[in-house]
Structure formats: structure tokens, C-alpha cells
XYZ file of C-alpha atoms in Angstrom:
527
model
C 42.098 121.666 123.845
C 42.457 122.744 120.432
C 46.575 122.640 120.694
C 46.339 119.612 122.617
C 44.340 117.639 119.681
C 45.517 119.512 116.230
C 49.305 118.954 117.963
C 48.709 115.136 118.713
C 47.454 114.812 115.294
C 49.777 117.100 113.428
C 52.309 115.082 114.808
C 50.919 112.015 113.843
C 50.574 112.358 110.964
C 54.459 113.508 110.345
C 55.674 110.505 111.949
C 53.726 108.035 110.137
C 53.978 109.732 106.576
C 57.247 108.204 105.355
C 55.968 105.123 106.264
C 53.241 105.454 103.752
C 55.703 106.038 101.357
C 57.838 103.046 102.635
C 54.975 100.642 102.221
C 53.297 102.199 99.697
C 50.043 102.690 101.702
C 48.559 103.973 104.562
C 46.330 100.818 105.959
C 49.003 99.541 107.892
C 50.486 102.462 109.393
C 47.737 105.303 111.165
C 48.978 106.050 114.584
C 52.643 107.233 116.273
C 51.992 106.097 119.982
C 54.859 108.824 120.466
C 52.954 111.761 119.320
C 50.218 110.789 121.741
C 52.764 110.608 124.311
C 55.083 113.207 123.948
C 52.235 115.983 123.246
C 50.291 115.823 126.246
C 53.193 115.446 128.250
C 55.160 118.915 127.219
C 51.728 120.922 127.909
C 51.101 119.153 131.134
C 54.435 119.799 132.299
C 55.054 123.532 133.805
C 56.914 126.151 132.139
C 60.720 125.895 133.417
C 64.559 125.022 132.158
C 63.783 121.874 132.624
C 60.585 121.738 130.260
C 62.807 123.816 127.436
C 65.623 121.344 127.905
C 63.497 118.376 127.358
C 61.404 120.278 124.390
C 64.571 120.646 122.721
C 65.892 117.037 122.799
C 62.522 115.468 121.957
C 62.025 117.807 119.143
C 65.347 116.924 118.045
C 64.751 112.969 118.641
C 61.663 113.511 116.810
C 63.029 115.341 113.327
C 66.003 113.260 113.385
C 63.842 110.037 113.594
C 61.361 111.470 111.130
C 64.349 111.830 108.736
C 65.731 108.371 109.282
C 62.610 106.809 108.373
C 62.449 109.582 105.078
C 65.881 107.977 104.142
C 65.070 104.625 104.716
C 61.695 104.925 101.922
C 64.164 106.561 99.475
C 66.937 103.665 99.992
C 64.233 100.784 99.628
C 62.765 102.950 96.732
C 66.583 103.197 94.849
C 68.186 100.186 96.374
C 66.139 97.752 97.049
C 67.509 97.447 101.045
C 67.208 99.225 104.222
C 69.380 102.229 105.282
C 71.989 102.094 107.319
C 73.564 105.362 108.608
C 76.840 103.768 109.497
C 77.179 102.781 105.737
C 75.255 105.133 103.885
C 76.374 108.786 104.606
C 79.168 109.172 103.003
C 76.744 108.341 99.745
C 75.183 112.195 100.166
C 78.284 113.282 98.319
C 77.437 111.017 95.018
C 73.752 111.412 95.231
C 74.039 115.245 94.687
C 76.779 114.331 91.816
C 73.860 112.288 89.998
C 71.275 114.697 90.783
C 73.392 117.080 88.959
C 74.259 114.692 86.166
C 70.613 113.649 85.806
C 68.660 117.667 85.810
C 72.130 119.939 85.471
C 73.564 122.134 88.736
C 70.577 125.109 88.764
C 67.659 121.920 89.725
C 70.180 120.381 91.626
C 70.745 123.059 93.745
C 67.133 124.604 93.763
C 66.395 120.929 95.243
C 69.096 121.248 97.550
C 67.320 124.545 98.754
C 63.720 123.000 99.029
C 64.820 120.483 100.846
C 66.530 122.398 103.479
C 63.734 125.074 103.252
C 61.181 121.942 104.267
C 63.379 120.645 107.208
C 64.100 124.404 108.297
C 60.406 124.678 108.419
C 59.727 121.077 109.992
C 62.074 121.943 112.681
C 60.222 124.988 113.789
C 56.728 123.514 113.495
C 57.562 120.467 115.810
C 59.087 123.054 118.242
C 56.365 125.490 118.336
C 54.312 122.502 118.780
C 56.075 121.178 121.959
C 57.306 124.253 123.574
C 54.329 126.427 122.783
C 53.861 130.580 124.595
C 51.924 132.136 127.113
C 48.967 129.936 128.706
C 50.051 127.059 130.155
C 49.874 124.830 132.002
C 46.786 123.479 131.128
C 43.616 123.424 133.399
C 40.197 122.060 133.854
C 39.572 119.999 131.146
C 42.131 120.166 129.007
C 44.137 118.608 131.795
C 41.991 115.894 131.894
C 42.024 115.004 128.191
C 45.854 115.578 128.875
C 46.135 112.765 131.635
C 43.707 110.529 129.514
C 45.378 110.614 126.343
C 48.387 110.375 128.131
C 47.316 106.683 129.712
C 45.954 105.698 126.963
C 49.334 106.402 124.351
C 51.352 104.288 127.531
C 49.233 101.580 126.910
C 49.199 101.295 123.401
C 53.240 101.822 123.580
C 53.552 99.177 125.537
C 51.161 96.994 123.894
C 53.225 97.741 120.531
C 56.593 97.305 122.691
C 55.399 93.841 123.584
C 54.928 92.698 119.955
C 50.708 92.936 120.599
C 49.890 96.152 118.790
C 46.931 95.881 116.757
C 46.919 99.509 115.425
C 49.822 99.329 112.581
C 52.746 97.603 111.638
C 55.087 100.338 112.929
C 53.033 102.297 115.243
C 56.401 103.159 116.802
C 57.672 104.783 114.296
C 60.390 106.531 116.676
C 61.418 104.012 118.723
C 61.717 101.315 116.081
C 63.830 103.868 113.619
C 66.302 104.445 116.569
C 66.288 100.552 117.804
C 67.300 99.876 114.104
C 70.058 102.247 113.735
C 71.416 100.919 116.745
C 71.418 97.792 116.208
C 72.795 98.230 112.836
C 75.596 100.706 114.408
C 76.777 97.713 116.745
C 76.501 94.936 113.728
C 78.284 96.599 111.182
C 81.056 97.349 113.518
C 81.468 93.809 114.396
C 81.026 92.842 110.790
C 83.804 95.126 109.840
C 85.745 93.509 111.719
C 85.702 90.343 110.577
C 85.788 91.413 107.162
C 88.901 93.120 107.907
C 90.272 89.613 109.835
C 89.506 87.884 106.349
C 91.291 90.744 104.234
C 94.443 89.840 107.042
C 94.388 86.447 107.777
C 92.664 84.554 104.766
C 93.146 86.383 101.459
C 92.334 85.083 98.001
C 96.380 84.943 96.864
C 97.451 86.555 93.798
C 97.792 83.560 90.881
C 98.887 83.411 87.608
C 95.988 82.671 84.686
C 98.092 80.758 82.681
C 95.413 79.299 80.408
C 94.496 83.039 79.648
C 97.840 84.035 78.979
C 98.444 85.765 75.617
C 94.774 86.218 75.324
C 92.629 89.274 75.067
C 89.941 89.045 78.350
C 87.497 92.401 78.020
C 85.300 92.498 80.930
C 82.310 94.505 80.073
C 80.014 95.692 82.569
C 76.008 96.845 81.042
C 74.646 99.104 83.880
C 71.523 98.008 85.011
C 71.234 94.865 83.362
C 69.547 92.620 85.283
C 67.230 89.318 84.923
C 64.363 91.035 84.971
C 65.063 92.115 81.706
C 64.977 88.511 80.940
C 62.298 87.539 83.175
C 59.415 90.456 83.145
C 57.475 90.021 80.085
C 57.100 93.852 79.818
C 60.693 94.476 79.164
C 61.211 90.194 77.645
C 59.691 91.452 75.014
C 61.358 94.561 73.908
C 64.914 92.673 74.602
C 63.787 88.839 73.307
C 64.399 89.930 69.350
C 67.649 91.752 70.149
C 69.157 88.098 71.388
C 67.762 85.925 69.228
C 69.663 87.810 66.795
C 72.650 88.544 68.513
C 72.645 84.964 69.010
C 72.227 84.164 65.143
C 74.607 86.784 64.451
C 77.439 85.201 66.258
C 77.051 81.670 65.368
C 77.150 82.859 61.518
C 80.135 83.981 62.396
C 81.413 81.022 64.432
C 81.763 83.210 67.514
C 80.929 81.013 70.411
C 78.143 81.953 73.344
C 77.309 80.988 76.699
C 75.204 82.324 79.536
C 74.636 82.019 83.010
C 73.141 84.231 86.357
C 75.287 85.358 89.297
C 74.054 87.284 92.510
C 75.141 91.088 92.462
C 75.556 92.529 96.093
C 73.388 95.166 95.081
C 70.450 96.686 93.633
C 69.324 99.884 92.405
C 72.708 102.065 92.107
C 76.780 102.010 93.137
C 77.793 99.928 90.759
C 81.428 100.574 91.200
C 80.549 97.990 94.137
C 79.674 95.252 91.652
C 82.858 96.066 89.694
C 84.656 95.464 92.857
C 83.230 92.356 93.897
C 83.908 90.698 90.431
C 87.477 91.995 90.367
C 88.415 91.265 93.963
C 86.357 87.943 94.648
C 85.234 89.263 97.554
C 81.428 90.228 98.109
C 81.435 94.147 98.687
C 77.864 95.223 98.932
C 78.574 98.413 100.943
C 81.061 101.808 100.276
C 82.886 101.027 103.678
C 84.046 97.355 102.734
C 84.731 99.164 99.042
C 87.136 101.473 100.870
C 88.592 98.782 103.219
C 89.514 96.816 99.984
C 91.027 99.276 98.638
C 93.223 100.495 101.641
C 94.336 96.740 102.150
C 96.794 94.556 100.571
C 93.980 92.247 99.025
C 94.663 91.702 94.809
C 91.998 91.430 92.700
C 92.043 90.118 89.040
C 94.109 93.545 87.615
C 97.230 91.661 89.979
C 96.257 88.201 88.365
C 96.738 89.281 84.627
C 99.593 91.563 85.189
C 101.093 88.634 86.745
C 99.912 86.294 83.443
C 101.708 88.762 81.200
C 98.488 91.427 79.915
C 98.795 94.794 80.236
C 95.490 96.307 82.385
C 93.303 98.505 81.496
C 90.061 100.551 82.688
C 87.550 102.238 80.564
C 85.457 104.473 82.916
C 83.397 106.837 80.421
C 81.544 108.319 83.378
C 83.766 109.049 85.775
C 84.289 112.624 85.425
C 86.353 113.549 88.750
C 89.501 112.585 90.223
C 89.844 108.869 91.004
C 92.253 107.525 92.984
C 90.494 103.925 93.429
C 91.755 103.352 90.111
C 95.010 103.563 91.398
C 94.597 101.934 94.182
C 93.622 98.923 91.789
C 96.609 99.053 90.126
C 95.609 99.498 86.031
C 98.347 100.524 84.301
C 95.614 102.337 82.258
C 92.844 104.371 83.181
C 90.945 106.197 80.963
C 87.723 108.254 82.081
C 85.871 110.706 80.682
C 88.594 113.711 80.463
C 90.880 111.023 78.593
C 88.130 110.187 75.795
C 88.388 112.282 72.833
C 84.560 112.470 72.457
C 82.727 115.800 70.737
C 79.367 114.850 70.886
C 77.094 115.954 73.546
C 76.471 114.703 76.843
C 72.805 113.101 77.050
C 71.740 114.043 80.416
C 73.782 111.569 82.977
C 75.562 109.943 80.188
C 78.429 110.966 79.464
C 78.767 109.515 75.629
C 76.955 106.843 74.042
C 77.987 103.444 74.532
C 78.869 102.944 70.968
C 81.095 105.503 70.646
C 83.152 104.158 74.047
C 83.258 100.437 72.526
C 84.533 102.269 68.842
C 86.955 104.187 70.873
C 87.879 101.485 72.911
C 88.430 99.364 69.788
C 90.413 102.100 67.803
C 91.986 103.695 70.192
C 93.412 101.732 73.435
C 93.012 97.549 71.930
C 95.431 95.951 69.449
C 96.273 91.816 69.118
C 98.251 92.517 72.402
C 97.592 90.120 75.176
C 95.323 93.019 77.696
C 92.964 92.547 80.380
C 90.317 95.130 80.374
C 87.186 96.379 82.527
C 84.943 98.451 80.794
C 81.753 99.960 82.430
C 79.327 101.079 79.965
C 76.384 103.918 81.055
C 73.581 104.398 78.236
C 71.400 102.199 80.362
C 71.632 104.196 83.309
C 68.895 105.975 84.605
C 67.019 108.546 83.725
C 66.848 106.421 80.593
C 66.231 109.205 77.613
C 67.049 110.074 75.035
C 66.863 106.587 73.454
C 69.372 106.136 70.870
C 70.060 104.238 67.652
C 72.881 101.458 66.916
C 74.969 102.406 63.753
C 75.560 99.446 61.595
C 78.647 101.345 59.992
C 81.167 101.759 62.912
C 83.598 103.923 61.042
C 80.963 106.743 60.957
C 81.128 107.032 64.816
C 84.434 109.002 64.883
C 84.301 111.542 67.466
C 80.926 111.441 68.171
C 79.513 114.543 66.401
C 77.014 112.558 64.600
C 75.083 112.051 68.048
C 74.270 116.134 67.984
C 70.878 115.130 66.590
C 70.080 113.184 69.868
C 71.102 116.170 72.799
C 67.752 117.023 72.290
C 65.405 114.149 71.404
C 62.697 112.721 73.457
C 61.308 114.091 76.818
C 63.680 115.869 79.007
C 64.391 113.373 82.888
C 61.852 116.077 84.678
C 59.325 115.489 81.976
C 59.417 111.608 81.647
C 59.955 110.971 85.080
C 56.274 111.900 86.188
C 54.955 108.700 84.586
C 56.027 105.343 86.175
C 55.107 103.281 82.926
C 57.208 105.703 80.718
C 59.701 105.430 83.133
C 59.532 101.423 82.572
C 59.487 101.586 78.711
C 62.299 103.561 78.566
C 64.158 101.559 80.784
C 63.628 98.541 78.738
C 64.555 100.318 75.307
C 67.624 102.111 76.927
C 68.728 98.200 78.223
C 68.091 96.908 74.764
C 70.593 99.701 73.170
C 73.114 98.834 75.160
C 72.861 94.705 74.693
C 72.547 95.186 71.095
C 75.690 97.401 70.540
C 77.255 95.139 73.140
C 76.130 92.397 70.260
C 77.714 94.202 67.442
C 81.075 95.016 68.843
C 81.484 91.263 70.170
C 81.244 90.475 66.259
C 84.262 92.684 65.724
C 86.336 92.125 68.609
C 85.445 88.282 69.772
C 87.971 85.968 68.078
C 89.847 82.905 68.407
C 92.429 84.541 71.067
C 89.828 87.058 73.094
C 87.389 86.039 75.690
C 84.240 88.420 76.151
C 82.979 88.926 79.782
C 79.753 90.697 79.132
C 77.905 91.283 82.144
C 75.151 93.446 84.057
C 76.325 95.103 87.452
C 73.003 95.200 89.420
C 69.353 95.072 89.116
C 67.761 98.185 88.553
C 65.671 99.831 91.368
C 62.749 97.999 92.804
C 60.556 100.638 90.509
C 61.463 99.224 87.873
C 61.754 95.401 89.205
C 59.613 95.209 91.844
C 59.972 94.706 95.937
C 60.721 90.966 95.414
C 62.989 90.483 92.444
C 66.138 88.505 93.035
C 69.531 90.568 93.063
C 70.675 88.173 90.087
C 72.516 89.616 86.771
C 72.835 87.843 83.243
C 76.735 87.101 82.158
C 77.661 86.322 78.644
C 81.076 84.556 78.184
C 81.736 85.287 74.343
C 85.018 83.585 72.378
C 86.037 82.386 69.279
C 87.878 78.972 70.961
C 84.830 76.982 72.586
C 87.450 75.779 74.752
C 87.639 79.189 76.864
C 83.724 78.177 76.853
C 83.857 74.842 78.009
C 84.933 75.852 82.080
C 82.198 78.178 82.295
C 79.494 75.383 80.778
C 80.822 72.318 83.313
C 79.452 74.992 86.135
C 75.839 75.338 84.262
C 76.030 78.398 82.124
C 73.876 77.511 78.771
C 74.799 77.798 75.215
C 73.027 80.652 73.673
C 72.130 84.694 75.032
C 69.419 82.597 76.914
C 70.567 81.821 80.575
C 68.059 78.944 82.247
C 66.430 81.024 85.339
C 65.716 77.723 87.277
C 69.411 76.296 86.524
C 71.981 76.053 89.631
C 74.030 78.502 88.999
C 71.889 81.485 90.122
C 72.591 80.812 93.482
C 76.293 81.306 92.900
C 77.449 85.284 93.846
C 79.259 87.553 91.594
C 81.927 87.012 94.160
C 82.496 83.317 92.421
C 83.388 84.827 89.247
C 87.263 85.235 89.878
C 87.718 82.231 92.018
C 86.629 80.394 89.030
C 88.864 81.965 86.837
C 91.564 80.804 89.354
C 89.995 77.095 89.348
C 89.586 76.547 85.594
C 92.822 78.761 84.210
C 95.768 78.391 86.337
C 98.529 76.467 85.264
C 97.732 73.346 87.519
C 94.162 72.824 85.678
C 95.444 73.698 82.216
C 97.624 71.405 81.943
């Protein structure tokens, strides 16, 4: 009796816990009919080959379900979506690569051995639990309360089966988790596809940007920038003063400044997907459509300016392993981290401070030459700390030394990572940096002859935004000649750092962003 009850419950409780963690209570989600069902059922059932076999696969159903419905909390938790197993496994590889970048190799591994130590150990609990020794099976009443609870699970499945459960939200958890993945399995094959058909049979064609030609385009990407920084007065107000003045700044200056909001495909993390939608014109929101780009004959905007005459260029600061993608792109630069002649220290994930890659970029790899560049900046990338300062004399950046000071300043990720509202703070301040430096090398490198993409590449994760934020991202155009302005205005971007939230051109994806280019700066609508 004892076994029967602790083992339903035990159970239980394991199936519905990473639900509470999913929704972010437990009122909706009490009972797993399948715990009720699957318990009674292995100690009713006499002790055989048959009875081991079936132990063995509904233990396994039941960890590997259990996990599913672990990874799907943690990908609404960092992304902001649901998981998908088809698309999301080969991400285990980069996950470990920023959990070593964010706490260093010895955490990263000792969490590597928890983890395994805690699935080692759930294995073996739900399989002592099912396939239990010497004593069975059950009699008197234990048998009864076996049969009964049995019933009375089969109802309530059934009930919950036929959309009339009144016990939870998800009191399947098992069933659902495996329905899901299925489904998913079968969709995203058929989706691939047709994304494949539309890589073959209706590309976006390679054109010349003729009204760009000659020009300077730097295509700046501020990780984790997204409107919520704009929009949530907690962070509105840390980032408001920063631009209002870069705003001032630049029109005392006559630099020229207009803003607008496009839809990233993601949330949360990968930006490399972002980069790839605004570069191909194609919405890539997942790592398999990232690699089918890649492996197909699609061009992206690198093939559009080395047709208009610029030489192109990437600027990856935190890409610190080999990367053949940027081949695959076709740069006829790429410079990452091992290429960057930086001797300051790394501040946990970040590689170098963002002001030292725009000096670099500036001193090192830009001159009046016509050059289209993509440059993904990383101070703003989580775990947000140390917070540093922006140096008003550029020239004292040099190699980066002068950051030594900051290896070591402000809580360490393990530290301030145990309060959500530091968390949120730091966030905003670490956003703010980045925007302002952003701000003060546009004032050095915006002139008559260079346009300024500055952009965010996602939202950050839904800790930070919330469950129902939009997916939308603030994009500065920045010039000298108001008349590389003037394309981007006639589609509803705003004068000022200000984009209008309610204006129409949040609706538009980040996907537009090159198709534009191709409507407003080829030679037939230059002319």
C-alpha cells in the first residue's frame, strides 16, 4: 500500500514539476493521470519478461518525456518559444560554449556533472519505482486500491484526452509532450521543404545597389537591443538620457537620424540568426534554415555590395572558434576574436569591450574606401557585469590595457545572477553602454558618404521582457546626406533616436530590410 501510494505520488509530482516551472506556478498543474496509471498497473501485473520489458520502455517514455518538458521551461525561459527537438539539438553544442564563456570551464563542467549525476539518479528512482523486488504481486487490499486507482486514472485520462479535464491545464503531461514533438517532427519536415523549394525556385536575385555605390554602409548589430528598452519604463529610464543626447549630439554636428522597429525571428539568444535574416532577406528563425542558407546558392547583401563595387567585411569580436559560415557568406574579410589585437581582459562572456572593437574597427580595418561592413557588438550580452564606462578620448583605447581595472569590478555572473531585479538593472545599464558608444563612434565615422545601420538583433529573454513582449528591435539609419535618409522615412521610420511604437512599420520583419535596400537603391529607382 505504502509503494503503491508514495510511488503514484512520487511520480506525480516528477511529471508535473517542470510544468511549474513552465508556468511559473503550481495552481494549474497538480496531477499526471499517467503516474496514476502506469503505477498501479506495473505492481498489478505479475513478475515475468514481459513485465521487465514493459518496465523498461515506460520508464524510458517516462524520463525522456520528463526531460522534454525540462527543455521546453528552459527554451520559453531563454527564448521566448517552445522547443522543438527537430530544431533545437544541435544547440547543446553552443549552450555548453556560453556556459563556459559566462562561469569559465571548471563550473561548466561541474554543471555538466550535476546534471548527469541528477538524471543518472532520476533514471534509477523511476525504475526502482516500476519494477520494484521480492513481494509482488499485490494482494488483498492493496489490489483493490490497485484496480480502483487504476479506473479512476482511465477516467480522468480520458476525460483530459477529450478536452474536459478539470484537474490542470496539462494533466497529461506525457502524452501531450510526445503529441507535440510529433507533431512538430512532421511540420518542420514539411516546412523544410518548402523553404528549400523557395531557396530553388524563387530566390531574392543578386542586384547591384547602385545608389550606395562608392559609399561606406556599416551595419552594426547591438546584442540584445530590443524595444523594451524603449518601451519598459524600468529600463526607459536608464536609456531615455543616453538618446536625447545622442540625438543632440548628432544634429550639432549635422549628422542626420532616423528610426524605425522591425520584427526579429527571435528572442532570447542565436543571434547569428538575426544577422542572417537581415543579410539574406529571408526570415531564418531556426539553426536548420541557418544551415540550409548557407549550403544553398541563395546571396545575401555581402553578394549585393561586392557586386556595387565595396569591399566586405565582418567584425565578429566573439567568435572565438573556427567559422566556416563566414565563408560560406562570402566576406572577403573576416575578422574574429583571434584576428583583434586586443590586450585587455576578457569580462566574463565578452570577449572585449565594445569600444575598443568600434576604435579598432575604425583604426584598423575602415578608410574613405567604398566597404560594406557587419559588425556584431557583445557588451550587452548576458550575464550583463561588469558594467563599463564610455571614454570620451578614443585615442586612449589602444590595445585595450586600460580596461584591466574592470576584469574584476562588480559582482561576479554566479553572484548577480541570484537576484532577478539585479539581473534587470544590469541589463538595462549594460544596453545603455553599448547605445551610447554606438552614439559616439557614429559622430566619428557618420559622414556625408557613409550610411550607419545601427540595429538590435533580438529581444532579450522573456526574464528580462516578459512572456508577452513583441519580438520587435529598434534600427537607427545614421548619414551625413539626408538623402540616404529619405527611403527609409517614405516607409515610416521617424526622425530622431525615438522610433513611434504605434507607427506601421513594426509590423514589417527584419526580413524587409534588404528587399528595401533593393527597392530604394538600385539603379532603376535612383535614377
Amino acid at each position: 500500500m505504502r509503494r503503491l501510494w508514495i510511488g503514484a505520488l512520487a511520480l506525480n509530482i516528477g511529471l508535473v514539476a517542470p510544468l511549474w516551472w513552465r508556468y511559473g506556478d503550481m495552481s494549474g498543474n497538480l496531477i499526471a493521470w499517467e503516474a496514476w496509471l502506469v503505477m498501479p498497473l506495473m505492481l498489478l501485473m505479475p513478475r515475468g519478461s514481459f513485465r521487465l520489458g514493459l518496465g523498461i520502455a515506460l520508464a524510458s517514455w517516462l524520463i525522456l518525456a520528463t526531460l522534454i518538458n525540462l527543455g521546453e521551461a528552459a527554451t520559453y525561459t531563454a527564448f521566448g518559444r517552445p522547443l522543438n527537438l527537430y530544431l533545437d539539438t544541435p544547440l547543446l553544442g553552443s549552450i555548453y560554449d556560453l556556459l563556459v564563456g559566462n562561469v569559465g570551464h571548471i563550473w561548466a563542467l561541474c554543471a555538466i556533472v550535476v546534471a548527469t549525476t541528477l538524471l543518472l539518479l532520476l533514471a534509477l528512482g523511476v525504475f526502482r519505482l516500476l519494477l520494484p523486488g521480492e513481494g509482488y504481486p499485490l494482494k488483498g487490499r492493496a489490489k483493490g486500491w490497485a484496480f480502483a486507482m487504476l479506473v479512476c486514472a482511465s477516467l480522468g485520462a480520458g476525460l483530459a484526452l477529450s478536452g474536459k479535464s478539470i484537474l490542470g491545464r496539462d494533466s497529461l503531461p506525457v502524452v501531450n509532450a510526445t503529441h507535440v514533438q510529433w507533431g512538430q517532427l512532421v511540420t518542420t519536415h514539411q516546412a523544410k521543404q518548402a523553404f528549400v523549394q523557395t531557396l530553388e525556385a524563387a530566390p531574392i536575385e543578386q542586384r547591384s545597389l547602385s545608389g550606395l555605390a562608392g559609399r561606406r554602409v556599416l551595419m552594426t548589430f547591438i546584442e540584445s537591443y530590443g524595444v523594451t528598452a524603449l518601451e519598459d519604463e524600468r529600463y526607459r529610464s536608464v536609456l531615455a538620457p543616453t538618446l536625447d543626447e545622442i540625438e543632440r549630439r548628432l544634429a550639432d554636428r549635422e549628422i542626420n537620424v532616423v528610426s524605425g522597429l522591425l520584427e526579429s525571428p527571435i528572442r532570447g539568444g542565436q543571434s547569428w540568426l538575426a544577422h542572417a535574416t537581415a543579410l539574406s532577406g529571408y526570415t531564418i528563425d531556426n539553426q536548420l534554415w541557418y544551415q540550409l542558407l548557407l549550403d544553398s546558392d541563395a546571396t545575401t547583401l555581402v553578394d549585393d555590395f561586392r557586386a556595387t563595387g565595396q569591399r566586405t567585411l565582418a567584425v565578429m569580436p566573439a567568435i572565438t572558434q573556427p567559422w566556416p559560415e563566414g565563408r560560406a557568406y562570402g566576406f572577403d574579410e573576416l575578422v574574429v576574436e583571434k584576428d583583434i589585437d586586443y590586450q585587455g581582459p576578457p569580462l566574463n562572456w565578452v570577449t572585449m569591450p565594445d569600444q575598443f572593437t568600434l576604435a579598432y574597427t575604425q583604426r584598423e580595418l575602415l578608410d574613405n574606401s567604398p566597404v560594406f561592413a557587419q559588425l556584431a557588438l557583445i557588451s550587452s550580452h548576458a550575464p550583463w557585469t561588469p558594467i563599463l564606462p564610455v571614454f570620451d578620448d578614443w585615442s586612449s583605447i589602444g590595445d585595450g590595457k586600460l580596461f584591466a581595472p574592470w576584469e574584476e569590478a562588480g559582482d561576479p555572473p554566479e553572484v548577480l545572477w541570484q537576484d532577478i531585479e539585479r539581473i534587470r538593472d544590469h541589463y538595462a545599464w549594460s544596453v545603455d553602454y553599448s547605445i551610447k558608444t554606438v552614439g559616439r563612434w557614429a559622430e566619428r565615422v557618420a559622414d556625408d558618404n557613409t550610411m550607419l545601420i545601427v540595429l538590435g538583433d533580438h529581444q532579450p529573454a522573456p526574464l528580462i521582457t516578459g512572456d508577452d513582449a513583441s519580438g520587435a528591435v529598434p534600427v537607427h539609419i545614421i548619414s551625413g546626406d539626408p538623402a540616404l535618409l529619405a527611403p527609409f522615412q517614405a516607409r515610416g521610420f521617424v526622425p530622431g533616436m525615438w522610433p513611434t511604437p504605434e507607427s506601421d512599420e513594426r509590423s514589417a520583419e527584419l526580413s524587409q530590410l534588404r528587399r528595401w535596400l533593393h527597392a530604394d537603391f538600385t539603379e532603376s529607382n535612383t535614377r
